[in-house]
Coordinates of C-alpha atoms and ligand atoms in Angstrom, one line a residue:
M1 CA -54.0 8.5 -15.5
S2 CA -57.5 7.8 -15.5
N3 CA -58.5 11.7 -14.1
V4 CA -56.9 13.3 -17.1
I5 CA -59.5 13.6 -19.9
T6 CA -58.1 14.0 -23.4
A7 CA -59.7 15.8 -25.9
R8 CA -61.4 13.1 -27.8
E9 CA -62.7 12.1 -24.5
A10 CA -63.8 15.2 -24.0
E11 CA -66.3 15.0 -27.3
E12 CA -67.4 11.9 -26.0
L13 CA -69.0 13.1 -23.0
V14 CA -70.1 16.6 -24.5
R15 CA -71.9 14.4 -26.7
K16 CA -73.7 12.5 -24.4
G17 CA -74.4 16.0 -22.8
E18 CA -72.3 15.3 -19.4
K19 CA -69.5 16.9 -17.7
P20 CA -66.1 16.2 -17.1
P21 CA -66.3 14.3 -13.1
A22 CA -65.3 15.7 -10.4
G23 CA -61.6 16.3 -9.9
A24 CA -60.7 15.4 -13.4
I25 CA -58.1 16.9 -14.8
L26 CA -59.0 18.4 -18.5
T27 CA -56.0 18.4 -21.0
P28 CA -55.8 22.2 -22.5
S29 CA -57.5 20.9 -25.6
A30 CA -60.1 19.4 -23.7
R31 CA -60.4 22.3 -21.6
D32 CA -61.1 24.2 -25.2
V33 CA -63.8 21.2 -26.1
F34 CA -66.5 22.1 -23.2
N35 CA -65.7 25.5 -23.7
G36 CA -67.0 24.6 -26.9
G37 CA -64.4 24.1 -28.8
S38 CA -63.3 21.7 -31.7
L39 CA -62.1 18.2 -31.7
Q40 CA -58.3 17.5 -33.0
P41 CA -56.7 18.9 -34.8
A42 CA -57.0 22.4 -33.3
F43 CA -56.7 25.1 -36.2
K44 CA -54.7 28.3 -35.1
K45 CA -56.1 30.9 -36.3
A46 CA -54.3 32.3 -39.5
G47 CA -55.3 36.4 -39.3
T48 CA -58.6 37.9 -38.4
A49 CA -59.6 39.2 -41.0
A50 CA -63.2 38.9 -42.0
A51 CA -63.7 37.2 -45.2
G52 CA -67.4 37.9 -47.2
G53 CA -67.7 42.0 -47.2
P54 CA -69.2 44.4 -45.0
G55 CA -72.0 43.0 -43.3
K56 CA -70.9 39.1 -43.5
K57 CA -69.3 37.4 -40.5
T58 CA -67.5 34.6 -41.6
A59 CA -64.7 32.2 -39.8
A60 CA -61.1 33.9 -40.3
P61 CA -58.6 31.0 -42.4
S62 CA -57.2 28.7 -39.9
I63 CA -54.0 26.2 -40.5
P64 CA -54.5 23.2 -39.2
D65 CA -52.2 22.7 -36.0
Y66 CA -51.1 18.5 -34.9
E67 CA -49.0 19.3 -32.1
F68 CA -50.0 17.4 -29.3
R69 CA -49.8 18.8 -26.0
W70 CA -50.3 17.2 -22.6
T71 CA -50.3 18.4 -19.2
P72 CA -47.4 18.6 -17.2
G73 CA -46.8 16.2 -14.2
A74 CA -49.6 14.1 -15.8
D75 CA -47.7 11.1 -17.3
A76 CA -49.0 7.8 -16.9
K77 CA -47.7 5.4 -14.7
T78 CA -49.8 2.6 -13.1
P79 CA -49.8 -0.4 -15.7
S80 CA -53.5 0.6 -16.0
E81 CA -53.4 4.0 -16.9
I82 CA -50.3 3.4 -19.0
E83 CA -52.4 0.5 -21.1
R84 CA -55.7 3.3 -21.2
F85 CA -53.4 6.1 -22.3
F86 CA -51.3 4.0 -25.1
N87 CA -55.2 2.8 -26.6
S88 CA -57.0 6.0 -25.7
P89 CA -58.2 7.9 -29.2
A90 CA -55.9 10.8 -29.6
I91 CA -53.0 8.5 -29.1
N92 CA -54.4 6.4 -31.9
V93 CA -54.5 8.9 -34.0
L94 CA -50.4 9.7 -33.3
K95 CA -50.0 6.0 -34.7
D96 CA -52.0 5.8 -37.5
R97 CA -50.3 9.7 -38.6
M98 CA -46.5 7.6 -37.6
C99 CA -47.6 4.5 -40.1
D100 CA -48.3 7.9 -42.8
M101 CA -44.9 9.5 -42.3
G102 CA -43.6 5.8 -42.7
R103 CA -45.3 5.0 -45.5
R104 CA -43.9 8.3 -47.4
L105 CA -40.2 7.6 -46.0
W106 CA -40.1 4.4 -48.1
Q107 CA -42.3 5.4 -51.1
R108 CA -39.3 8.2 -51.3
D109 CA -36.9 5.7 -51.2
Y110 CA -35.7 7.4 -47.9
T111 CA -35.4 4.1 -46.0
D112 CA -34.4 0.2 -46.8
G113 CA -35.2 -3.0 -45.3
N114 CA -35.7 -2.2 -41.8
G115 CA -34.3 1.1 -41.8
G116 CA -35.8 4.6 -40.6
N117 CA -37.3 5.6 -36.8
I118 CA -40.4 7.6 -36.1
T119 CA -40.6 9.3 -32.3
I120 CA -43.4 11.7 -30.9
R121 CA -43.1 12.6 -27.4
V122 CA -46.3 12.3 -25.4
G123 CA -45.7 13.3 -22.3
D124 CA -43.2 14.5 -19.4
N125 CA -41.5 11.2 -20.0
L126 CA -43.2 10.0 -22.0
A127 CA -42.6 8.4 -26.5
L128 CA -44.5 6.9 -28.7
C129 CA -41.8 5.2 -31.5
T130 CA -41.7 3.0 -34.2
P131 CA -40.4 -0.6 -33.3
T132 CA -37.3 -2.2 -34.4
L133 CA -37.1 -4.8 -37.9
I134 CA -39.8 -3.4 -39.3
C135 CA -39.9 -1.9 -43.2
K136 CA -41.7 1.5 -42.4
G137 CA -43.9 1.4 -45.6
F138 CA -46.2 -1.1 -44.3
M139 CA -46.6 -0.6 -40.3
T140 CA -49.7 -0.7 -38.7
P141 CA -51.0 1.2 -35.4
A142 CA -50.9 -2.3 -33.7
D143 CA -47.0 -2.0 -34.2
M144 CA -46.3 1.2 -32.6
C145 CA -44.8 1.4 -28.7
L146 CA -44.6 3.6 -26.1
V147 CA -41.4 4.3 -24.2
D148 CA -40.2 6.6 -21.7
L149 CA -37.5 9.0 -22.3
D150 CA -34.9 6.7 -21.3
G151 CA -35.7 4.0 -23.9
N152 CA -37.8 1.8 -21.8
Q153 CA -40.7 0.1 -23.3
L154 CA -44.0 0.6 -21.4
A155 CA -46.1 -0.6 -24.1
G156 CA -46.6 -1.8 -27.2
L157 CA -46.5 -5.8 -28.4
R158 CA -43.9 -5.1 -30.7
V159 CA -40.3 -4.9 -29.3
R160 CA -38.6 -0.9 -29.9
T161 CA -36.2 0.5 -32.1
S162 CA -32.7 0.9 -30.4
E163 CA -32.2 4.6 -32.0
A164 CA -35.1 5.7 -30.2
K165 CA -32.6 6.9 -27.8
T166 CA -30.8 9.0 -30.1
H167 CA -34.2 10.9 -30.6
F168 CA -34.3 11.5 -26.9
G169 CA -30.7 13.0 -26.9
I170 CA -32.6 15.7 -28.9
M171 CA -36.0 15.9 -26.9
K172 CA -34.5 15.5 -23.6
R173 CA -32.6 19.1 -24.3
Q174 CA -34.9 20.4 -26.9
P175 CA -38.6 20.7 -25.8
N176 CA -39.6 21.7 -28.8
A177 CA -38.7 18.6 -30.2
K178 CA -42.0 16.6 -30.0
A179 CA -41.4 14.7 -32.7
C180 CA -38.0 13.4 -34.5
V181 CA -37.8 11.3 -37.7
H182 CA -34.7 9.4 -38.9
A183 CA -34.1 7.7 -42.3
H184 CA -30.9 7.3 -44.6
P185 CA -32.2 9.8 -47.7
P186 CA -29.6 8.5 -50.4
H187 CA -28.2 12.6 -51.8
A188 CA -28.0 13.6 -47.7
T189 CA -26.6 10.7 -47.1
A190 CA -24.2 11.2 -49.7
F191 CA -22.9 13.8 -48.4
A192 CA -22.5 12.2 -45.0
I193 CA -20.5 9.0 -46.4
A194 CA -18.5 12.0 -48.7
N195 CA -17.8 14.0 -45.3
V196 CA -18.6 17.2 -48.1
D197 CA -20.2 20.1 -46.0
I198 CA -23.8 20.8 -47.3
P199 CA -23.0 24.3 -48.5
S200 CA -25.7 26.7 -48.0
C201 CA -27.4 30.5 -49.3
L202 CA -28.5 28.7 -52.3
I203 CA -32.2 28.2 -51.7
P204 CA -34.7 30.2 -49.6
E205 CA -36.5 27.6 -48.9
A206 CA -33.6 25.7 -47.0
E207 CA -32.8 28.7 -45.3
V208 CA -35.6 29.4 -43.4
F209 CA -37.3 25.9 -43.3
L210 CA -33.8 23.6 -42.4
G211 CA -32.2 26.5 -41.1
K212 CA -28.3 25.6 -40.5
I213 CA -27.7 22.2 -41.0
G214 CA -26.0 20.1 -38.5
V215 CA -23.1 18.0 -38.8
A216 CA -23.0 15.0 -36.1
K217 CA -19.3 13.0 -35.9
Y218 CA -19.7 9.6 -36.5
Q219 CA -21.0 7.1 -33.3
T220 CA -22.3 3.7 -33.6
P221 CA -25.6 3.9 -33.8
G222 CA -28.0 3.2 -30.7
T223 CA -25.4 3.8 -28.5
P224 CA -25.4 6.9 -25.7
A225 CA -22.2 8.2 -26.6
N226 CA -24.7 8.6 -30.3
A227 CA -27.3 10.3 -28.4
D228 CA -25.3 12.9 -26.5
E229 CA -23.3 13.5 -30.4
V230 CA -26.4 13.9 -31.9
G231 CA -28.5 15.6 -28.9
E232 CA -26.0 18.9 -28.3
I233 CA -25.6 19.1 -32.3
G234 CA -29.8 18.7 -32.5
K235 CA -29.9 20.9 -29.6
T236 CA -29.7 23.7 -31.9
H237 CA -30.0 22.5 -35.6
Q238 CA -33.3 20.8 -36.7
A239 CA -31.8 19.0 -39.3
V240 CA -28.6 16.6 -38.2
L241 CA -26.6 15.0 -40.7
M242 CA -24.7 11.8 -39.3
Q243 CA -21.6 11.1 -40.1
N244 CA -21.6 7.9 -42.6
H245 CA -24.8 7.4 -41.0
G246 CA -28.0 9.3 -42.5
V247 CA -30.4 12.1 -41.0
I248 CA -32.1 13.3 -38.0
V249 CA -34.8 15.4 -37.7
W250 CA -37.2 17.1 -35.1
G251 CA -40.4 19.4 -35.5
K252 CA -43.4 20.7 -33.5
D253 CA -45.3 17.7 -35.1
V254 CA -44.1 14.1 -36.6
E255 CA -45.6 15.4 -39.9
D256 CA -43.5 18.6 -39.6
A257 CA -40.1 16.5 -38.7
Y258 CA -41.3 14.6 -41.9
W259 CA -41.2 17.6 -44.0
K260 CA -37.6 18.4 -43.3
M261 CA -36.3 14.8 -44.1
E262 CA -37.9 15.6 -47.7
N263 CA -36.5 19.2 -47.2
I264 CA -32.8 18.1 -47.1
D265 CA -32.6 15.5 -49.4
S266 CA -34.2 17.7 -52.6
Y267 CA -32.0 20.7 -51.3
C268 CA -28.7 18.2 -51.6
R269 CA -30.0 16.3 -54.8
T270 CA -30.5 19.9 -56.8
V271 CA -26.7 21.4 -55.1
W272 CA -25.8 17.5 -56.4
I273 CA -27.1 18.7 -60.1
A274 CA -26.4 22.0 -60.1
A275 CA -22.0 21.5 -59.0
G276 CA -22.1 18.7 -62.1
L277 CA -23.4 21.9 -64.4
G278 CA -20.0 23.3 -64.3
G279 CA -21.2 26.6 -64.2
G280 CA -20.3 26.6 -60.5
L281 CA -22.9 27.3 -57.5
H282 CA -24.5 30.8 -57.3
R283 CA -25.0 32.0 -53.8
F284 CA -27.0 34.6 -52.6
T285 CA -25.2 37.5 -49.8
G286 CA -24.8 37.1 -46.5
G287 CA -27.2 40.2 -45.8
Q288 CA -30.2 38.6 -48.3
A289 CA -29.4 35.2 -45.9
K290 CA -29.6 37.6 -42.7
E291 CA -33.2 38.3 -43.5
L292 CA -33.9 34.3 -44.4
I293 CA -32.4 33.9 -40.9
N294 CA -34.9 36.3 -39.3
L295 CA -38.0 35.2 -41.2
R296 CA -37.2 31.8 -39.8
Q297 CA -36.7 32.6 -36.1
K298 CA -40.2 34.4 -36.8
L299 CA -41.6 31.7 -37.1
G300 CA -40.0 30.3 -33.9
M301 CA -37.6 27.8 -35.2
P302 CA -33.8 27.6 -33.5
D303 CA -31.0 28.8 -35.8
P304 CA -27.4 29.0 -34.8
R305 CA -26.4 31.6 -37.2
A306 CA -28.7 34.2 -35.5
N307 CA -25.8 36.0 -33.6
L308 CA -23.3 35.9 -36.8
K309 CA -22.8 38.6 -38.8
E310 CA -23.5 39.0 -42.5
C311 CA -20.0 38.7 -43.6
E312 CA -19.9 35.3 -41.3
L313 CA -22.4 34.3 -43.3
C314 CA -22.6 32.2 -46.8
D315 CA -19.2 31.1 -46.1
S316 CA -19.0 27.4 -46.9
A317 CA -16.2 28.0 -49.5
E318 CA -14.7 24.4 -48.1
F319 CA -17.5 22.9 -50.4
R320 CA -16.1 21.3 -53.5
P321 CA -17.7 21.1 -56.5
G322 CA -17.6 18.9 -59.1
A323 CA -15.4 16.1 -58.0
V324 CA -13.2 14.0 -60.7
C325 CA -12.9 10.4 -60.5
Q326 CA -10.1 8.5 -61.3
T327 CA -10.2 5.2 -62.3
P328 CA -7.1 2.3 -62.7
S329 CA -5.5 2.2 -66.4
A330 CA -6.6 -1.5 -67.5
T331 CA -3.0 -1.7 -69.3
P332 CA -0.4 -2.8 -66.3
A333 CA 1.8 0.3 -65.9
A334 CA 5.3 -1.7 -67.4
E335 CA 3.2 -2.4 -70.8
Q336 CA 2.8 1.3 -71.3
S337 CA 4.3 3.4 -74.2
D338 CA 5.4 6.5 -73.4
P339 CA 6.0 9.1 -76.4
Q340 CA 9.2 10.6 -75.1
I341 CA 11.1 7.2 -74.3
E342 CA 9.9 6.2 -77.6
A343 CA 11.4 9.3 -79.2
V344 CA 14.6 8.8 -77.4
V345 CA 15.0 5.3 -78.2
S346 CA 14.4 5.7 -82.4
A347 CA 16.5 9.1 -82.1
I348 CA 19.7 6.4 -80.7
T349 CA 18.5 3.7 -83.9
E350 CA 18.9 6.3 -86.3
Q351 CA 22.8 7.0 -84.9
I352 CA 23.5 3.6 -85.0
L353 CA 21.7 3.1 -88.4
K354 CA 23.6 6.4 -89.7
R355 CA 27.1 4.6 -88.0
L356 CA 26.5 1.1 -89.3
K357 CA 26.0 3.0 -93.2
G358 CA 28.8 4.6 -92.5
Ligands
ZN1 ZN1 -30.0 4.5 -38.8

């Protein structure tokens, strides 16, 4: 790995007026730096129209791009390459971002105790992950681990989370999954333990940014069976509800993935509140859903409903809003009075009294 130059290292060299060493491999963003580009985050051009009126050249509006891009076939391999890569400026930026996302998960009540975990893919067979037995709200960059996609630990002071293998079940099957976040957000997890399908066609943003929500059958967390089950569903679904467990989401970078965690829990909370209002849930039409799914695909996100007909969309009739809770009576059945029995008893008593009088 010693001959791979990252964007941060490239900037350092440019600052010193130096060129890349002979035979060095440049990551795509390092190449941009030597070509006069700027450092992370890279910025994607959002449009080509120049603002500022005629004759004035101003920078086009742009969107920050935090996706980590590695050079294929150039993973760190020897212990010294791994150590250098793990402590490189580009990786340290990602460790910081994992701590930020962990704090946001904990502050929003999506994790409790040591629950939840975060991974970012940083090579063909390399990923950063959070350690086991740690509160996600108070992690520091020094807590992060480097592992291969089979979960073997390569670097880091703490032991990696066992649930990382579930994340890699998705990453191995879906190359666009560059980061995964797992948590137990209460509203979405409530649907997972009540075994109630999350209805669709209710909020347009959910259709675009979450897409079809997948459901993975229950398997013991951290087992290969769970990684296979979740991986198969996650291949075509960016948000997966794990039965009796929680949620796993993926994105192109760690914040992109984290947003989906907020999206799904907010969606489930809103559906739950709406279902209790008593007016039923008003869905938009299959045709309208199709437009949103097309938009999602244009943004480069997968959706297993892409080939469905309009009439096959918005069909979550199995959703049961307004569940009724039945609580057992405090009075034992034998002591309960029944109006019918009471009426019969008083009628018989009345007849007996009449005969006695007669
Ligand atoms: Zn979990």
